[in-house]
Amino acid sequence: MAEPLLAIRDLKTYFVSKHAEVRAVDGIDIDVQKGQIVCIVGESGCGKSMTSLSIMRLVPKPRGKIVNGEILFDGKDLLKLSDREMADMRGSEISMIFQEPMTALNPVLTIGTQISEILIRHRGMNKRQALDKAVEMLKFVGVPRANEIIHEFPHQLSGGLRQRVMIAMAMICEPKLLIADEPTTALDVTIQAQVLELMKKMRDETGTAIIMITHDLGVVADMADHVVVMYAGQVVESVDADTVFEQPKHPYTRALMDSIPSLEEDKDVLYSIPGTVPSAANFPKGCRFAERCPLAQPSCFEKAPELREVAPGHLVRCDLVS
Amino acid sequence: MSQYVLEVKDLKKYFPIRSGVFKRTIGHVRAVDGVSFDVKPGETLGIVGESGCGKSTTGRMIMRLTTPTDGKILIDGKDITHAKGAALRESRRHAQMVFQDPYASLNPKMSVGESIAEPLIVNKVLSRDDAFERAAQLLDTVGLRRTDITRFPHEFSGGQRQRIGIARALALNPKLIVADEAVSALDVSIQSQILNLLMDLKHEFNLAYLFISHNLAVVRHISDRVGVMYLGHMVENGPKSSLYADPLHPYTQALLSAAPEPRRVKRRERIILQGDVPSPANPPTGCPFHTRCPRAMDVCRSQMPKPVMVHPEHWVACHLHG
Ligand SMILES: Nc1ncnc2c1ncn2[C@@H]1O[C@H](COP(=O)(O)OP(=O)(O)OP(=O)(O)O)[C@@H](O)[C@H]1O
Ligand SMILES: Nc1ncnc2c1ncn2[C@@H]1O[C@H](COP(=O)(O)OP(=O)(O)O)[C@@H](O)[C@H]1O
Ligand code: SF4
Ligand SMILES: [Mg+2]
Ligand SMILES: [Mg+2]
């Protein structure tokens, strides 16, 4: 395969305090090809958001720290850039959208000002040009009355419209990579369908690669080219999207698939994974899933499995999978 | 004993919109605008619909946490629409509620035992000692340890807190439980644990549920019948097999087609609805769905469609039928 657009290598992001070391992201490797949609799935707290904030170099300071690894973007290690160089990347080469758009939008600036500022900063446009381009972009993402909305404030818009504005802002410089952290979780299904459709259209037209973080396997099935399943700060399975649904190999991925009710078929009882996720401040020494795993052997509690290629392009972190 | 544990007749809730120095009422939010349905003993009625369509308000009226503007609520054959004092307490013995956020619904200063025993003591059902013994039994029933009785809510995970909320709801041996988004905040692995628990309890105690959720797959899994709400109205109601196999209302069809299913095979054509849900403060004339309905006709803009029985026990309110 061609050189990936983004290559994360052995990334570790920890929160360190006097009392504890929280290993939020604990040695992950992820590749994203140009124009590819990669979905990262996993339960609350498994490190999805910290992975994306690490790529953006926005890990909460001072306790959060990237303690190891490389994040190669177009061959350059983002972790070696100066703060200034990284700030130039954000919003221009790499953009991010969040679950709750209100946290990312400035409540006291009009929509038009917020979008045009990005163009003025990164593309050197003047105010007039930037506003024209903002209106054009808002129309493209399906915002009605774009000419009026540029004069309105974020709180005047519905949730679905705000998320479209966020996408417009994130995409206005045609970044090579868009990171979307649960972009539709707060939206209703009919609005979610609109936003997902829009993101696919964006990718098709601009060739932007997308990292999409979600805990909803339905969204994954709809969007992903490639899927990364995370558990307790690690990647446990990584494979193309067809395979993850047809032949999931890691016991955790398989258990997840069996735990969700279906819209189309009756399941008498849902599989239920016993127990809860281990604490990131105190991971067990063996396999982190062993305690909840239906297949666990005594050896699983002793030795932590490595991520292995079990078939071409199919990585699994479980020693029992052949 | 009545044929139904719950009967709801033409139920309405209008919230006043106040404005100005004298807080004059300038209009109303028609949160629930004439909803009728019933629930048989041991039956689960699922209520689905997008945020703001009036699901929670309906549940809260049934629990009399908010007073209906109009209509009737009968619990176990008794009209409790305007019940007060002893009559209201009596109705609360038959109907209990489980909320989305168990943390908000449990008193953080009370031990788990006190939280569960409280309704038994307040309603003078059991002595203090017996109430605590019953609380210990209930912890067992919902899959927690009897020794958890002295611990406090913050010491538990989200899924465990939801189990505590369920134990509290079960304390008075209710016939009906209103569950409002009871599994929506939980990760899928925990969600399936709670769904299995709710289904086991239903068989053990012949419980009826009014199961409110925006998740169509979850509702399909747990329900016997399903009602679909849109903008304060119930637009379709039927046995789940009939409703999911042959959705009659254009809104139900759109909702089902928009919900992402965790499978890669191509499903029925996705219907992407345009625009947002209108404001319940200013609902459209005629059919509440006509502003977004892909099949709207002239009559839809002026006349409200009446419910028509199309299949056994499966009715729809839409001019395309009847
Ligand atoms: N500011 C912080 N201080 C300390 N620990 C933190 C902080 N933020 C996150 N963590 C911890 O880091 C781990 C990973 O968190 P992260 O936000 O990446 O999870 P996530 O996978 O995005 O979960 P969710 O699905 O709930 O969004 C968790 O154990 C979390 O408790
Ligand atoms: N206490 C209240 N005062 C005013 N409006 C309310 C109140 N509670 C709910 N509403 C409004 O009533 C409508 C229905 O709300 P709700 O029943 O919570 O919907 P759902 O549970 O289906 O999301 C919404 O428009 C909501 O804003
Ligand atoms: S009554 Fe008319 S507008 Fe309403 S759902 Fe039916 S076809 Fe659509
Ligand atoms: Mg997150
Ligand atoms: Mg609600």
XYZ file of C-alpha atoms and ligand atoms in Angstrom:
712
model
C 0.000 0.000 0.000
C 1.039 3.589 -0.560
C 2.680 5.642 2.189
C -0.123 6.387 4.680
C -1.292 9.969 5.156
C -1.183 9.475 8.909
C 0.827 6.873 10.784
C 0.546 6.714 14.550
C 3.353 4.666 16.096
C 3.347 3.386 19.688
C 1.558 6.460 20.971
C 1.229 6.770 24.724
C -0.743 9.579 26.341
C -0.872 9.539 30.134
C -2.355 11.678 32.869
C 0.123 11.907 35.665
C -0.558 13.128 39.177
C 0.964 12.526 42.590
C -1.435 9.677 43.269
C -1.864 7.969 39.964
C -0.768 7.465 36.411
C -3.803 7.149 34.142
C -2.769 5.390 30.948
C -5.446 6.852 28.686
C -3.700 5.832 25.452
C -1.221 3.050 25.945
C 0.789 2.212 22.852
C -1.441 2.458 19.815
C -0.621 2.134 16.125
C -3.073 3.421 13.520
C -2.616 4.054 9.791
C -4.905 6.279 7.758
C -4.605 6.299 3.966
C -5.376 9.312 1.823
C -9.153 9.677 1.371
C -9.898 6.783 3.704
C -12.587 6.764 6.413
C -11.233 5.056 9.514
C -13.650 4.503 12.383
C -12.362 4.104 15.925
C -14.854 2.283 18.162
C -14.787 1.312 21.804
C -16.451 1.842 25.152
C -16.468 5.019 27.160
C -13.047 5.755 28.590
C -11.054 3.471 26.276
C -9.006 6.404 24.959
C -10.726 7.408 21.718
C -10.913 11.128 22.452
C -7.410 11.226 23.899
C -6.116 9.628 20.692
C -7.707 12.357 18.599
C -6.616 15.146 20.941
C -3.080 13.722 20.796
C -3.067 14.005 16.992
C -4.182 17.624 17.312
C -1.679 18.146 20.144
C -4.538 19.409 22.310
C -4.172 16.992 25.231
C -5.406 18.774 28.394
C -2.489 20.379 30.215
C -0.746 20.180 32.590
C -1.588 16.632 33.698
C -2.107 15.136 30.276
C 1.088 14.335 28.425
C 2.158 12.466 25.316
C 4.907 10.334 26.805
C 5.906 8.210 23.831
C 5.498 7.635 20.108
C 5.381 9.275 16.719
C 2.509 10.802 14.775
C 3.683 10.931 11.179
C 1.541 13.157 9.005
C 2.626 13.302 5.380
C 5.923 11.877 6.619
C 6.518 14.631 9.229
C 6.333 13.875 12.962
C 3.701 16.209 14.401
C 5.167 15.723 17.854
C 8.389 17.404 16.693
C 6.734 20.545 15.305
C 7.008 23.850 17.158
C 3.788 25.176 18.716
C 3.650 27.767 15.956
C 4.004 25.172 13.183
C 1.348 22.999 14.790
C -1.062 25.941 15.072
C -0.626 26.509 11.342
C -1.592 22.879 10.718
C -4.788 23.015 12.722
C -7.815 24.093 10.744
C -5.763 24.057 7.579
C -4.192 20.607 7.033
C -5.914 18.807 9.911
C -9.306 19.777 11.352
C -11.445 18.449 14.108
C -15.170 18.404 14.857
C -16.634 17.612 18.236
C -19.730 15.939 19.637
C -21.052 19.145 21.127
C -20.533 21.943 18.601
C -21.226 24.606 21.236
C -17.898 23.803 22.899
C -16.032 24.590 19.676
C -18.044 27.562 18.458
C -17.494 30.984 19.951
C -20.837 32.132 21.404
C -20.165 35.847 20.958
C -19.034 35.821 17.320
C -21.327 35.504 14.327
C -21.122 32.359 12.223
C -19.773 34.398 9.306
C -16.969 35.933 11.375
C -15.914 32.553 12.761
C -15.674 30.897 9.360
C -14.040 33.832 7.615
C -11.375 34.203 10.323
C -10.050 30.773 9.384
C -9.682 31.813 5.751
C -8.089 35.129 6.655
C -5.582 33.345 8.908
C -4.694 30.338 6.763
C -5.463 31.444 3.226
C -4.634 35.151 3.424
C -8.013 36.234 2.039
C -9.498 39.647 2.745
C -12.715 39.970 4.688
C -15.014 40.250 1.656
C -13.515 37.226 -0.119
C -13.627 35.198 3.081
C -17.296 35.972 3.742
C -18.235 35.079 0.171
C -16.425 31.783 0.495
C -18.113 31.167 3.881
C -21.557 31.593 2.328
C -20.622 29.279 -0.523
C -19.420 26.638 1.920
C -22.530 26.925 4.126
C -24.667 26.379 1.035
C -22.575 23.363 0.138
C -23.167 21.738 3.535
C -26.896 22.305 3.149
C -27.420 25.224 5.507
C -30.605 27.016 4.426
C -30.651 30.848 4.300
C -26.818 30.913 4.304
C -26.782 34.649 3.516
C -28.704 35.380 6.719
C -27.114 32.750 8.927
C -23.641 34.279 8.588
C -25.010 37.185 10.646
C -26.466 34.928 13.353
C -24.926 33.525 16.539
C -24.430 29.809 17.346
C -27.200 29.647 19.984
C -29.758 30.705 17.385
C -29.250 27.474 15.423
C -30.643 23.957 15.957
C -28.287 21.108 16.875
C -28.245 19.742 13.345
C -27.499 23.154 11.830
C -24.704 23.817 14.327
C -23.090 20.520 13.402
C -23.280 21.524 9.715
C -21.655 24.852 10.542
C -18.893 22.954 12.384
C -18.359 20.768 9.339
C -18.249 23.841 7.106
C -15.622 25.418 9.386
C -13.588 22.247 9.543
C -13.682 21.706 5.789
C -13.298 25.273 4.553
C -9.532 24.902 3.936
C -9.980 21.420 2.435
C -7.795 19.700 5.045
C -6.090 16.428 4.228
C -7.415 14.929 7.450
C -10.652 15.506 9.348
C -11.019 14.110 12.847
C -14.647 13.773 13.952
C -15.206 12.826 17.600
C -18.761 11.460 17.976
C -20.066 14.047 15.494
C -23.626 12.729 15.461
C -24.078 11.238 18.931
C -26.089 14.214 20.173
C -28.307 14.288 17.084
C -31.592 12.578 16.277
C -31.457 9.712 13.793
C -33.056 11.596 10.914
C -30.613 14.490 11.424
C -27.729 12.050 11.970
C -28.512 10.502 8.585
C -28.268 13.955 6.965
C -24.912 14.717 8.610
C -23.360 11.311 7.807
C -24.460 11.660 4.190
C -22.819 15.094 4.098
C -19.530 13.774 5.497
C -19.390 11.076 2.826
C -20.081 13.653 0.127
C -17.252 15.824 1.500
C -14.812 12.948 1.388
C -15.848 12.033 -2.163
C -15.466 15.589 -3.441
C -12.293 16.693 -1.656
C -10.448 13.441 -0.979
C -10.143 14.350 2.704
C -9.377 11.366 4.917
C -11.623 11.050 7.968
C -10.996 9.580 11.397
C -14.423 9.062 12.854
C -14.776 8.257 16.521
C -17.969 6.590 17.605
C -19.342 4.001 19.970
C -22.183 3.186 17.553
C -21.473 0.131 15.399
C -24.372 1.159 13.156
C -22.529 4.362 12.259
C -19.376 2.312 11.677
C -21.180 -0.024 9.264
C -22.502 2.977 7.400
C -19.293 4.995 7.140
C -16.087 3.021 7.581
C -13.549 1.768 5.071
C -11.347 0.569 7.899
C -12.148 -0.086 11.572
C -9.989 0.149 14.677
C -11.458 -1.368 17.847
C -9.990 -0.005 21.076
C -10.186 -1.468 24.548
C -8.566 -0.065 27.685
C -6.134 2.252 25.917
C -5.022 -0.245 23.280
C -5.971 -1.321 19.775
C -7.403 -4.844 20.022
C -8.454 -5.305 16.394
C -7.788 -3.423 13.164
C -9.148 -4.512 9.794
C -11.234 -3.433 6.802
C -14.895 -2.733 7.568
C -16.387 -5.702 5.691
C -14.229 -8.153 7.616
C -14.925 -6.633 11.022
C -18.650 -7.263 10.536
C -18.396 -10.592 8.737
C -15.466 -12.208 10.536
C -14.560 -10.328 13.696
C -11.749 -12.189 15.434
C -11.048 -10.574 18.788
C -13.325 -11.955 21.526
C -14.158 -8.376 22.550
C -15.222 -7.344 19.045
C -17.290 -10.489 18.746
C -18.918 -9.929 22.123
C -19.744 -6.329 21.168
C -21.446 -7.469 17.963
C -23.543 -9.978 19.908
C -24.498 -7.395 22.564
C -26.375 -5.026 20.292
C -30.032 -5.486 19.468
C -30.920 -5.511 15.792
C -33.483 -3.514 13.851
C -34.140 -6.384 11.524
C -33.904 -9.691 13.301
C -35.217 -10.979 16.603
C -32.596 -11.994 19.115
C -34.017 -13.895 22.089
C -31.333 -12.910 24.533
C -28.560 -10.453 23.952
C -25.070 -11.571 24.791
C -23.946 -9.607 27.774
C -20.299 -9.002 28.573
C -19.955 -9.484 32.337
C -18.259 -6.895 34.538
C -16.827 -3.546 33.540
C -13.761 -2.051 31.868
C -10.625 -2.070 34.065
C -9.474 1.280 35.436
C -6.883 3.112 33.344
C -5.008 3.846 36.563
C -4.547 0.161 37.289
C -4.505 -2.172 34.306
C -4.049 -5.892 34.971
C -0.748 -7.410 33.916
C -2.133 -9.955 31.446
C -4.701 -9.366 28.713
C -6.823 -6.352 29.672
C -9.993 -8.109 28.495
C -9.274 -11.441 30.211
C -11.499 -10.794 33.206
C -14.572 -10.358 30.956
C -13.568 -12.727 28.172
C -15.637 -15.881 27.618
C -12.617 -17.676 26.118
C -9.953 -16.678 28.642
C -7.352 -19.290 29.584
C -5.085 -19.108 32.648
C -2.250 -17.932 30.368
C -4.308 -14.858 29.373
C -4.101 -13.526 32.920
C -0.314 -13.918 32.937
C 0.984 -12.594 29.647
C -0.204 -9.474 27.829
C -0.827 -10.318 24.154
C 0.765 -8.295 21.342
C -1.097 -6.943 18.332
C -0.433 -9.595 15.631
C -1.227 -9.842 11.936
C -3.409 -12.967 11.800
C -4.327 -12.566 8.126
C -3.116 -10.014 5.575
C -4.134 -6.585 6.883
C -5.983 -8.053 9.874
C -4.455 -7.195 13.248
C -5.695 -8.819 16.464
C -4.456 -8.554 20.044
C -5.291 -12.038 21.339
C -3.020 -15.064 21.554
C -5.914 -17.518 21.185
C -6.864 -16.266 17.723
C -5.139 -18.096 14.885
C -58.298 -6.000 38.324
C -58.611 -3.996 35.161
C -57.877 -5.326 31.700
C -55.182 -2.661 31.421
C -52.511 -1.499 33.863
C -52.401 1.802 32.057
C -54.912 3.680 29.918
C -54.107 7.078 28.501
C -56.890 9.020 26.794
C -56.381 12.125 24.682
C -53.642 13.308 27.000
C -52.320 16.852 26.569
C -49.653 18.981 28.137
C -49.261 22.607 27.109
C -46.425 24.518 28.778
C -47.040 28.271 28.911
C -44.457 30.531 27.264
C -44.139 33.651 29.390
C -42.532 36.910 28.468
C -42.145 40.518 29.557
C -41.994 42.104 33.007
C -45.422 40.813 34.001
C -44.597 37.321 32.736
C -47.718 37.303 30.641
C -48.436 34.078 28.773
C -47.768 34.751 25.127
C -48.268 31.233 23.806
C -47.920 27.542 24.570
C -45.480 24.736 23.869
C -47.707 21.846 22.862
C -45.385 19.200 24.300
C -48.055 16.483 24.181
C -51.102 17.169 22.060
C -53.732 14.451 22.370
C -52.129 11.050 22.886
C -54.055 7.816 23.562
C -52.794 4.297 24.202
C -53.043 1.466 26.695
C -50.797 -1.150 28.239
C -51.895 -4.611 29.386
C -50.460 -6.323 32.467
C -47.076 -7.867 31.683
C -46.847 -6.049 28.361
C -44.064 -3.754 27.168
C -45.078 -0.753 25.125
C -42.099 0.979 23.531
C -42.376 4.680 22.724
C -40.001 6.006 20.063
C -39.509 9.395 18.495
C -36.960 12.165 18.168
C -35.931 14.503 20.951
C -38.613 16.976 21.925
C -41.519 14.942 20.538
C -43.050 14.608 24.017
C -41.937 11.170 25.191
C -40.611 12.255 28.587
C -43.507 14.623 29.197
C -45.903 11.722 28.564
C -43.999 9.553 31.046
C -43.864 12.333 33.617
C -47.615 12.920 33.377
C -48.290 9.216 33.950
C -46.118 9.431 37.075
C -47.902 12.703 37.899
C -44.544 14.472 38.123
C -46.240 17.061 35.963
C -49.968 17.786 35.786
C -51.790 17.072 32.516
C -53.456 20.003 30.773
C -56.233 17.769 29.494
C -57.131 14.111 29.010
C -57.214 11.098 31.303
C -54.806 8.666 32.901
C -56.068 5.418 34.419
C -53.757 3.166 36.371
C -55.132 -0.291 37.051
C -58.582 1.039 36.161
C -58.455 4.032 38.551
C -58.524 7.563 37.214
C -55.469 9.261 38.702
C -55.456 12.314 36.421
C -56.204 14.628 39.326
C -55.536 12.296 42.267
C -54.032 13.836 45.403
C -52.693 12.650 48.759
C -53.461 9.045 49.611
C -54.913 8.260 46.177
C -51.765 9.548 44.486
C -49.535 7.568 46.841
C -51.579 4.493 46.053
C -51.083 5.040 42.313
C -47.329 5.408 42.861
C -47.284 1.952 44.422
C -48.545 0.550 41.147
C -46.395 2.649 38.835
C -42.728 3.502 39.280
C -40.177 5.247 37.136
C -36.588 4.558 36.052
C -34.635 7.490 34.616
C -31.866 7.974 32.065
C -29.342 9.349 34.484
C -29.336 7.167 37.580
C -26.871 9.524 39.215
C -29.295 12.425 39.106
C -32.172 10.317 40.385
C -30.341 8.891 43.398
C -29.651 11.033 46.426
C -25.821 11.179 46.660
C -25.963 11.565 50.438
C -28.036 8.423 50.975
C -26.558 4.950 51.089
C -27.845 2.493 48.533
C -29.870 0.755 51.227
C -31.524 4.011 52.313
C -32.360 4.893 48.705
C -34.029 1.558 48.043
C -35.762 1.303 51.425
C -37.050 4.894 51.359
C -40.250 4.299 49.340
C -41.105 1.351 51.616
C -40.659 3.439 54.745
C -42.354 6.585 53.398
C -45.367 4.571 52.251
C -45.410 2.776 55.626
C -45.283 -0.599 53.900
C -42.584 -2.093 56.075
C -40.767 -1.312 59.294
C -37.282 0.146 58.951
C -35.544 -3.177 59.601
C -37.781 -5.113 57.241
C -37.359 -2.423 54.592
C -33.575 -2.837 54.756
C -33.903 -6.602 54.555
C -36.054 -6.152 51.455
C -33.473 -3.719 50.024
C -30.791 -6.373 50.425
C -32.990 -8.901 48.617
C -33.605 -6.426 45.823
C -29.873 -5.833 45.368
C -29.576 -9.551 44.875
C -32.436 -9.516 42.349
C -30.783 -6.825 40.212
C -27.383 -8.501 40.263
C -25.541 -6.477 42.904
C -24.128 -7.717 46.191
C -26.158 -7.590 49.393
C -23.120 -6.025 51.043
C -23.387 -3.064 48.650
C -26.235 -1.822 50.831
C -24.012 0.477 52.895
C -22.136 1.980 49.934
C -22.910 5.304 48.232
C -23.928 6.030 44.612
C -20.592 7.611 43.629
C -18.843 4.341 44.369
C -20.663 2.615 41.504
C -20.319 2.621 37.715
C -23.114 3.920 35.469
C -24.482 0.440 34.824
C -24.429 -0.445 38.529
C -26.193 2.812 39.392
C -28.886 1.936 36.875
C -29.305 -1.395 38.686
C -29.769 0.517 41.955
C -32.397 2.725 40.287
C -34.218 -0.402 39.113
C -34.043 -1.980 42.577
C -35.590 1.175 44.040
C -38.354 1.132 41.435
C -39.107 -2.521 42.250
C -39.337 -1.948 46.008
C -43.107 -1.394 46.094
C -43.914 -4.331 43.787
C -45.291 -2.106 41.036
C -47.326 -3.421 38.125
C -45.937 -0.842 35.734
C -42.507 0.685 35.293
C -42.042 3.781 33.180
C -38.453 3.611 31.911
C -37.354 6.879 30.295
C -34.183 6.391 28.210
C -33.095 3.946 30.904
C -30.242 2.437 28.876
C -29.412 5.381 26.625
C -26.412 6.627 28.583
C -24.809 3.206 28.880
C -22.122 1.561 26.765
C -23.396 -1.316 24.637
C -21.826 -3.998 26.793
C -23.543 -2.572 29.877
C -26.716 -1.753 27.956
C -27.212 -5.419 27.110
C -26.737 -6.370 30.784
C -29.516 -3.968 31.804
C -31.849 -4.970 28.947
C -31.473 -8.619 29.934
C -32.168 -7.716 33.560
C -35.322 -5.770 32.641
C -36.588 -8.683 30.558
C -35.887 -11.206 33.317
C -37.711 -9.036 35.869
C -40.677 -8.693 33.542
C -41.112 -12.474 33.432
C -40.433 -12.944 37.116
C -42.889 -10.297 38.342
C -45.283 -9.989 35.380
C -44.243 -6.351 35.068
C -45.529 -4.033 32.378
C -43.149 -1.440 30.961
C -43.657 1.830 29.222
C -40.217 1.840 27.626
C -39.307 5.266 26.265
C -36.276 5.449 23.997
C -34.981 7.058 20.846
C -33.120 3.839 19.959
C -35.255 1.834 17.530
C -33.235 -1.375 17.789
C -33.377 -1.390 21.580
C -37.138 -0.742 21.485
C -37.638 -3.544 19.006
C -35.741 -5.903 21.264
C -37.605 -5.211 24.482
C -41.132 -4.301 23.362
C -44.294 -6.226 22.550
C -45.939 -3.174 21.007
C -44.473 0.099 19.782
C -45.903 3.607 19.551
C -44.239 6.238 17.366
C -44.477 9.884 18.423
C -43.898 13.011 16.369
C -44.360 16.579 17.582
C -46.643 15.724 20.505
C -48.764 13.199 18.618
C -48.728 9.430 18.418
C -48.729 8.762 14.684
C -48.578 4.964 14.631
C -48.991 2.147 17.133
C -48.813 -1.589 16.600
C -47.389 -4.958 17.578
C -43.652 -4.811 17.052
C -43.532 -7.566 14.432
C -46.117 -5.781 12.326
C -44.716 -2.287 12.869
C -41.091 -3.098 12.035
C -41.965 -5.360 9.091
C -44.561 -3.026 7.622
C -44.212 0.526 8.924
C -47.222 2.454 7.651
C -46.563 6.072 8.520
C -44.091 7.951 6.301
C -42.360 9.183 9.462
C -41.942 5.661 10.852
C -40.599 4.585 7.473
C -38.068 7.429 7.436
C -37.039 6.783 11.028
C -36.466 3.080 10.405
C -34.548 3.693 7.212
C -32.351 6.351 8.837
C -31.351 4.268 11.850
C -27.922 2.810 11.154
C -27.872 -0.978 11.422
C -24.587 -2.637 12.359
C -24.380 -4.676 9.171
C -22.666 -4.104 5.855
C -25.314 -5.552 3.545
C -27.271 -2.905 1.712
C -30.635 -2.332 3.308
C -33.815 -0.835 1.978
C -33.348 2.542 0.339
C -32.570 5.219 2.887
C -35.103 8.035 3.118
C -33.284 11.232 4.104
C -35.785 13.704 5.503
C -35.179 17.362 4.749
C -35.100 20.061 7.403
C -35.726 20.029 11.126
C -38.690 19.167 13.302
C -40.971 22.231 13.585
C -41.258 23.949 16.952
C -43.998 22.573 19.215
C -44.718 26.209 20.147
C -45.856 26.794 16.595
C -46.912 23.435 15.152
C -48.019 23.179 11.517
C -51.699 22.961 10.609
C -53.118 19.650 9.405
C -50.817 16.647 9.694
C -47.951 17.503 12.087
C -45.498 15.771 9.712
C -46.527 17.467 6.466
C -43.625 19.968 6.436
C -41.098 17.130 6.110
C -43.208 14.368 4.599
C -41.979 13.170 1.195
C -45.537 12.084 0.296
C -47.583 15.040 1.567
C -50.752 15.888 -0.380
C -52.995 18.974 -0.326
C -55.324 17.515 2.277
C -52.346 16.982 4.634
C -51.789 20.727 4.945
C -55.282 21.438 6.219
C -56.694 18.351 7.895
C -55.382 16.329 10.794
C -55.497 12.626 9.834
C -57.471 10.314 12.148
C -56.165 6.984 13.408
C -57.137 4.064 11.160
C -56.711 0.374 12.019
C -54.842 -1.157 9.081
C -53.663 -4.477 10.504
C -54.909 -6.227 13.659
C -54.122 -3.890 16.567
C -51.901 -1.808 14.281
C -53.146 1.701 13.585
C -51.767 4.750 11.822
C -52.801 8.398 11.551
C -51.996 9.395 7.958
C -54.138 10.431 4.986
C -52.475 7.787 2.831
C -54.393 5.222 4.844
C -58.158 5.208 5.267
N -8.408 15.443 32.171
C -8.228 14.157 32.521
N -7.572 13.838 33.679
C -7.375 12.543 34.025
N -7.780 11.484 33.313
C -8.448 11.720 32.159
C -8.710 13.067 31.695
N -9.397 12.997 30.528
C -9.545 11.676 30.261
N -8.984 10.914 31.235
C -8.946 9.442 31.277
O -8.368 8.957 30.079
C -9.005 7.758 29.652
C -9.439 7.905 28.194
O -10.376 8.972 28.060
P -11.021 9.398 26.695
O -11.697 10.721 26.907
O -10.025 9.311 25.597
O -12.117 8.263 26.480
P -13.117 8.025 25.265
O -12.744 6.712 24.652
O -13.138 9.212 24.370
O -14.496 7.850 26.021
P -15.993 8.391 25.670
O -16.589 7.349 24.786
O -16.638 8.411 27.029
O -15.857 9.750 25.036
C -10.146 7.511 30.643
O -9.704 6.571 31.595
C -10.355 8.867 31.288
O -10.871 8.722 32.588
N -40.981 22.132 31.975
C -41.090 22.502 30.689
N -41.372 23.785 30.367
C -41.495 24.174 29.066
N -41.362 23.351 28.010
C -41.069 22.049 28.265
C -40.911 21.550 29.596
N -40.622 20.215 29.544
C -40.598 19.905 28.227
N -40.874 20.992 27.456
C -40.956 21.023 25.999
O -41.907 20.056 25.601
C -41.494 19.377 24.407
C -41.436 17.870 24.658
O -40.390 17.599 25.553
P -40.047 16.152 26.100
O -41.274 15.497 26.581
O -38.927 16.282 27.076
O -39.548 15.408 24.784
P -38.733 14.030 24.600
O -38.671 13.325 25.908
O -39.527 13.303 23.580
O -37.397 14.415 24.080
C -40.168 20.018 24.020
O -40.409 21.028 23.078
C -39.661 20.591 25.318
O -38.793 21.678 25.082
S -51.025 12.638 6.446
Fe -50.022 13.425 4.610
S -48.318 14.657 5.412
Fe -49.042 13.379 7.090
S -47.758 11.625 6.986
Fe -49.552 11.110 5.812
S -49.027 11.661 3.709
Fe -47.507 12.638 5.019
Mg -14.672 10.729 24.010
Mg -36.785 12.762 26.977
